[in-house]
CSV table of C-alpha atoms in Angstrom, one decimal:
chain,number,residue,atom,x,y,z
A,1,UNK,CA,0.0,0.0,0.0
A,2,UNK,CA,2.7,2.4,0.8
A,3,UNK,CA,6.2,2.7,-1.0
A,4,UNK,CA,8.2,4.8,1.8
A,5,UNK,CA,6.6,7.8,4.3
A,6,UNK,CA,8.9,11.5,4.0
A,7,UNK,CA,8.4,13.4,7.0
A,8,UNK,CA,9.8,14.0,10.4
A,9,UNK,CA,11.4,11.6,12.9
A,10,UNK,CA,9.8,12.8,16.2
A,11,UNK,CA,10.5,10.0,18.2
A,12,UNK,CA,13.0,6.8,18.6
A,13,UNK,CA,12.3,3.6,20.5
A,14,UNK,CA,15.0,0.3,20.7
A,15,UNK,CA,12.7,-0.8,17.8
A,16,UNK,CA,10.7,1.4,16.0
A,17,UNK,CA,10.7,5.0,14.5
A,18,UNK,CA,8.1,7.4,14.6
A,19,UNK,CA,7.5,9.7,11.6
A,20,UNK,CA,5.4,12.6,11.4
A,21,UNK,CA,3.7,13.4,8.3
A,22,UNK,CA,2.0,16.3,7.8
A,23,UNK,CA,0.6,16.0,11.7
A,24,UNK,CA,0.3,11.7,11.4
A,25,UNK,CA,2.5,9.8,13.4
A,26,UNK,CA,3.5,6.6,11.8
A,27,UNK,CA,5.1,4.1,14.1
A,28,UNK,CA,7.3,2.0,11.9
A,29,UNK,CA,9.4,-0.9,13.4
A,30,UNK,CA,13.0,-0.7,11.6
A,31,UNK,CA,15.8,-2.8,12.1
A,32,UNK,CA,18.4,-0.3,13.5
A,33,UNK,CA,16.6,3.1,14.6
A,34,UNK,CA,19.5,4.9,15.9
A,35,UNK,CA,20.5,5.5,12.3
A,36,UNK,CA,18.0,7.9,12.7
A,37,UNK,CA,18.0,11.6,14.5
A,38,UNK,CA,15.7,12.7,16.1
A,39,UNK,CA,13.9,16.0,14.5
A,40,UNK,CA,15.1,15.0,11.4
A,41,UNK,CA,13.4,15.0,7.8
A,42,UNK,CA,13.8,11.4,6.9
A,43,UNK,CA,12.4,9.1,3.9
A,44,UNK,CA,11.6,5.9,5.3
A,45,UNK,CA,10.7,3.1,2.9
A,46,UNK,CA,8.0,0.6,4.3
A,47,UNK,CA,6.3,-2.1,4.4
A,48,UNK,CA,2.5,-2.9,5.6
A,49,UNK,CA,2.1,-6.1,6.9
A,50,UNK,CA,-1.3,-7.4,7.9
A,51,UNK,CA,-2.0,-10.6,9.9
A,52,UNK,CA,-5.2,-12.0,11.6
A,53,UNK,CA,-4.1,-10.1,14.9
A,54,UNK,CA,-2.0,-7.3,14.1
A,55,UNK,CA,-1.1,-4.8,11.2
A,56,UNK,CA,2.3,-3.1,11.1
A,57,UNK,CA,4.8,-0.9,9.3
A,58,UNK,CA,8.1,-2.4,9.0
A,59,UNK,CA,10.3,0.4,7.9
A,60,UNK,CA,14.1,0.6,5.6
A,61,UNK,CA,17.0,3.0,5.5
A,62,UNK,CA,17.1,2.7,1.5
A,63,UNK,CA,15.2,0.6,-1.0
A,64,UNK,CA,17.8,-2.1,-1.1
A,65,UNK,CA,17.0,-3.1,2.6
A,66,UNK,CA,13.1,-3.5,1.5
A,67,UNK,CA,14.1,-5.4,-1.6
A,68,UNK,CA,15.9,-7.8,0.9
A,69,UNK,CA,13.7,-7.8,3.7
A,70,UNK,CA,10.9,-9.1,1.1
A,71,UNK,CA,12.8,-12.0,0.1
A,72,UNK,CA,13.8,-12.6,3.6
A,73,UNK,CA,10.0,-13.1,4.5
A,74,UNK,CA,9.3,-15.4,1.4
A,75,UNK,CA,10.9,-18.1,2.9
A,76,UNK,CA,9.0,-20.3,5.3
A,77,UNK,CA,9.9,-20.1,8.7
A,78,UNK,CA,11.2,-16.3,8.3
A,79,UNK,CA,9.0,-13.6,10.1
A,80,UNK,CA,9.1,-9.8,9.3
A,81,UNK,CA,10.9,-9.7,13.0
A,82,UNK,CA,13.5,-12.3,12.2
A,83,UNK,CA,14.0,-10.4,8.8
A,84,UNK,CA,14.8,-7.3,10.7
A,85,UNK,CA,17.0,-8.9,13.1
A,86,UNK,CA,19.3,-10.4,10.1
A,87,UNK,CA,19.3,-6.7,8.4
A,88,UNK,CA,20.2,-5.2,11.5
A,89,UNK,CA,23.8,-6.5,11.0
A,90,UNK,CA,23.7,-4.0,8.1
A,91,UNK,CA,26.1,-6.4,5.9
A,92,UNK,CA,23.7,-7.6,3.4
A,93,UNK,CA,27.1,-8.3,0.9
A,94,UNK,CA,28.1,-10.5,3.7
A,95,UNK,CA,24.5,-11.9,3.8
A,96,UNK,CA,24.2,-12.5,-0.2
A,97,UNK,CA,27.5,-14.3,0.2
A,98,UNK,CA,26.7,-16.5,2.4
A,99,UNK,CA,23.5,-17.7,0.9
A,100,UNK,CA,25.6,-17.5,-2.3
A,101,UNK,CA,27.9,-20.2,-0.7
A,102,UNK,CA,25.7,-22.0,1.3
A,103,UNK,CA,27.5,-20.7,4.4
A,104,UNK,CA,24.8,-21.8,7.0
A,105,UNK,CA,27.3,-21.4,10.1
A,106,UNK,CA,26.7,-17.3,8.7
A,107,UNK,CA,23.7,-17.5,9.0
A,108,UNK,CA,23.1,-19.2,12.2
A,109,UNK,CA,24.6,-16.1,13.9
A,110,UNK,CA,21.3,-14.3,13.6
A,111,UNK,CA,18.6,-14.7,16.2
A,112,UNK,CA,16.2,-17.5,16.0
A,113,UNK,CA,17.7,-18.7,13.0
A,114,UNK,CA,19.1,-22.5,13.4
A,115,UNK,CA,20.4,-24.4,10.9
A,116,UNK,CA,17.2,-25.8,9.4
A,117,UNK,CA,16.1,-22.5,8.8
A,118,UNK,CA,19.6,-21.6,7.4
A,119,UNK,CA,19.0,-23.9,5.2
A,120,UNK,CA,15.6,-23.0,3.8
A,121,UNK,CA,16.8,-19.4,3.2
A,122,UNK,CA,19.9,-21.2,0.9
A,123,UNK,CA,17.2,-23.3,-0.7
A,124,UNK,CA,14.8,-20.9,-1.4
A,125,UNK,CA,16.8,-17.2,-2.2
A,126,UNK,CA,20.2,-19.2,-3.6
A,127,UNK,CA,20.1,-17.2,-7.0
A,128,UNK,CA,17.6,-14.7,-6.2
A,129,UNK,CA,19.1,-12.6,-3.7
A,130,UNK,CA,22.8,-12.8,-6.4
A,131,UNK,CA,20.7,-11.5,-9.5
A,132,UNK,CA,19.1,-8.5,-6.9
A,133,UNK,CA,22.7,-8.3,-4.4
A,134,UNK,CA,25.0,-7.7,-7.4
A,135,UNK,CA,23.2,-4.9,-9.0
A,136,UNK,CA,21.9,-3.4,-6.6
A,137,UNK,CA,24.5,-3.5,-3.6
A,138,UNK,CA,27.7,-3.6,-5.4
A,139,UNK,CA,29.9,-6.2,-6.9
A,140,UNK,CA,29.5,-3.2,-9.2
A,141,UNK,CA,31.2,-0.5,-8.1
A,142,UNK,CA,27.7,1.9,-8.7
A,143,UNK,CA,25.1,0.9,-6.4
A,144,UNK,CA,21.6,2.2,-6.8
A,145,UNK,CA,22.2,4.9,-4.5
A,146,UNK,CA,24.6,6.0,-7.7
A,147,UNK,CA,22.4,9.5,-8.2
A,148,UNK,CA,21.3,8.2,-11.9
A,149,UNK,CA,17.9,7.0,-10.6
A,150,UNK,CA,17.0,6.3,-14.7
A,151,UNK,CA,20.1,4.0,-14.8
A,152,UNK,CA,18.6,2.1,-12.2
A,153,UNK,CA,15.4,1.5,-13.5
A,154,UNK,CA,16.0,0.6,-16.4
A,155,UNK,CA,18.4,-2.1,-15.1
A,156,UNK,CA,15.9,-3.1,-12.8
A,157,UNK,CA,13.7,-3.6,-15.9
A,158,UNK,CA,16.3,-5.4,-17.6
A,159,UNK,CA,16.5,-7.6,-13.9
A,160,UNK,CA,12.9,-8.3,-14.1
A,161,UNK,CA,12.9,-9.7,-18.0
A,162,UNK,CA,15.6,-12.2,-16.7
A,163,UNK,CA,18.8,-11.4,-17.4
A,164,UNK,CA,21.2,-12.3,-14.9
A,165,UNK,CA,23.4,-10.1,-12.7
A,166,UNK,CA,26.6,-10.6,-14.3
A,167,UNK,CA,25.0,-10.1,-17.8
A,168,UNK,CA,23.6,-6.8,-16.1
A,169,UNK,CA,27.2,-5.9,-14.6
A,170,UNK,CA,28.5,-6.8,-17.8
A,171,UNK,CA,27.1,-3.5,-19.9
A,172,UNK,CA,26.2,-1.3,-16.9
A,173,UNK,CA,29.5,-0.1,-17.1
A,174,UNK,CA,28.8,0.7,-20.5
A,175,UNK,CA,25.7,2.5,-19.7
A,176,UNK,CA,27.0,4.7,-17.2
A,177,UNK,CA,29.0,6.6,-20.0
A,178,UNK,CA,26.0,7.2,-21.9
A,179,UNK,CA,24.1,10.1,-21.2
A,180,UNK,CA,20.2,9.2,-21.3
A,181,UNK,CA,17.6,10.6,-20.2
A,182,UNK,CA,14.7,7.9,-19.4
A,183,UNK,CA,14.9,4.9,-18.0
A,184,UNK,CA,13.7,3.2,-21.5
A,185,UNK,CA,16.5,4.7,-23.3
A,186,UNK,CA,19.2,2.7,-20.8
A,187,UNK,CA,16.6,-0.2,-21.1
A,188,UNK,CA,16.5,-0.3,-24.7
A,189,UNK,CA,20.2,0.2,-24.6
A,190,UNK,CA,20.5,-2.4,-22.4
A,191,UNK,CA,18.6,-4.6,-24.5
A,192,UNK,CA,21.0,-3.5,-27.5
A,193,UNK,CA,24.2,-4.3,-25.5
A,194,UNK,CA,22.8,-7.9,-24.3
A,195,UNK,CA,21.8,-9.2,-28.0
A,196,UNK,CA,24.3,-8.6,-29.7
């Protein structure tokens, strides 16, 4: 329902952030507040959640921690507070390397995650979170945070028609020294660069 809230951090709790916007206090749970400040203008990305007894907000510092958190939750046994607990470590390259390598002694370190569970996330994101980690948090040297929002869509696009991330790291470089304008022009570039 809601791609991120832009407002005012009024208030900061162990777990959860609360933003005002335009006079409505959201009270999003987020897996490290203090990388908030208090009184300042923030844009939070989130995440409504609704079960039988309770809805919530689960909130991200950037749109690469919601893209992970959402694969996080697809895999049976993971919760949207065990998902937070494994992005609190805030090394998600570590994290997409050790699924990458089915390192489940990694991924046992996080809270109420044994090794069955450690295992399922292998099973069920090995490949997926690669194709989303490389792009988007850097075996490239650009992550999306890169300022060329148009690049990044259009590579997200290019993501989302199935090309892998090493084809995508492949010509990004190539991209980058283009000067386009919409993300359909790096798209169709894209497209150009890859069937050839």
């Amino acid at each position: 329902m809601f791609e991120y809230l832009n407002g005012v951090i009024t208030y900061i709790d162990p777990t959860y952030v609360v933003v005002d916007v335009n006079g409505v206090g959201y009270k999003v749970q987020v897996a490290n507040p203090y990388r908030y400040q208090q009184n300042e203008n923030a844009k939070v990305y989130v995440e409504q959640i609704v079960r039988d007894n309770e809805q919530a907000l689960y909130g991200f510092y950037d749109i690469n921690e919601k893209r992970i958190f959402l694969h996080l939750i697809s895999v049976s046994g993971i919760g949207p507070k065990s998902a937070l607990a494994i992005l609190a470590g805030q090394d998600l390259n570590g994290l997409i390397t050790a699924i990458e390598n089915n390192d489940v002694k990694f991924l046992t370190r996080f809270p109420k995650i044994g090794k069955k569970t450690a295992q399922q996330i292998i099973l069920d994101l090995g490949g997926k979170m690669s194709a989303q980690g490389q792009m988007v948090l850097g075996e490239d040297p650009t992550p999306l945070s890169s300022g060329n929002q148009e690049l990044e869509d259009g590579m997200l696009a290019l993501e989302s028609l199935g090309y892998t991330a090493r084809d995508i790291g492949r010509i990004k470089p190539k991209l980058q020294k283009e000067n386009l304008d919409t993300a359909d022009a790096y798209l169709r570039a894209g497209l150009r660069l890859l069937t050839k």
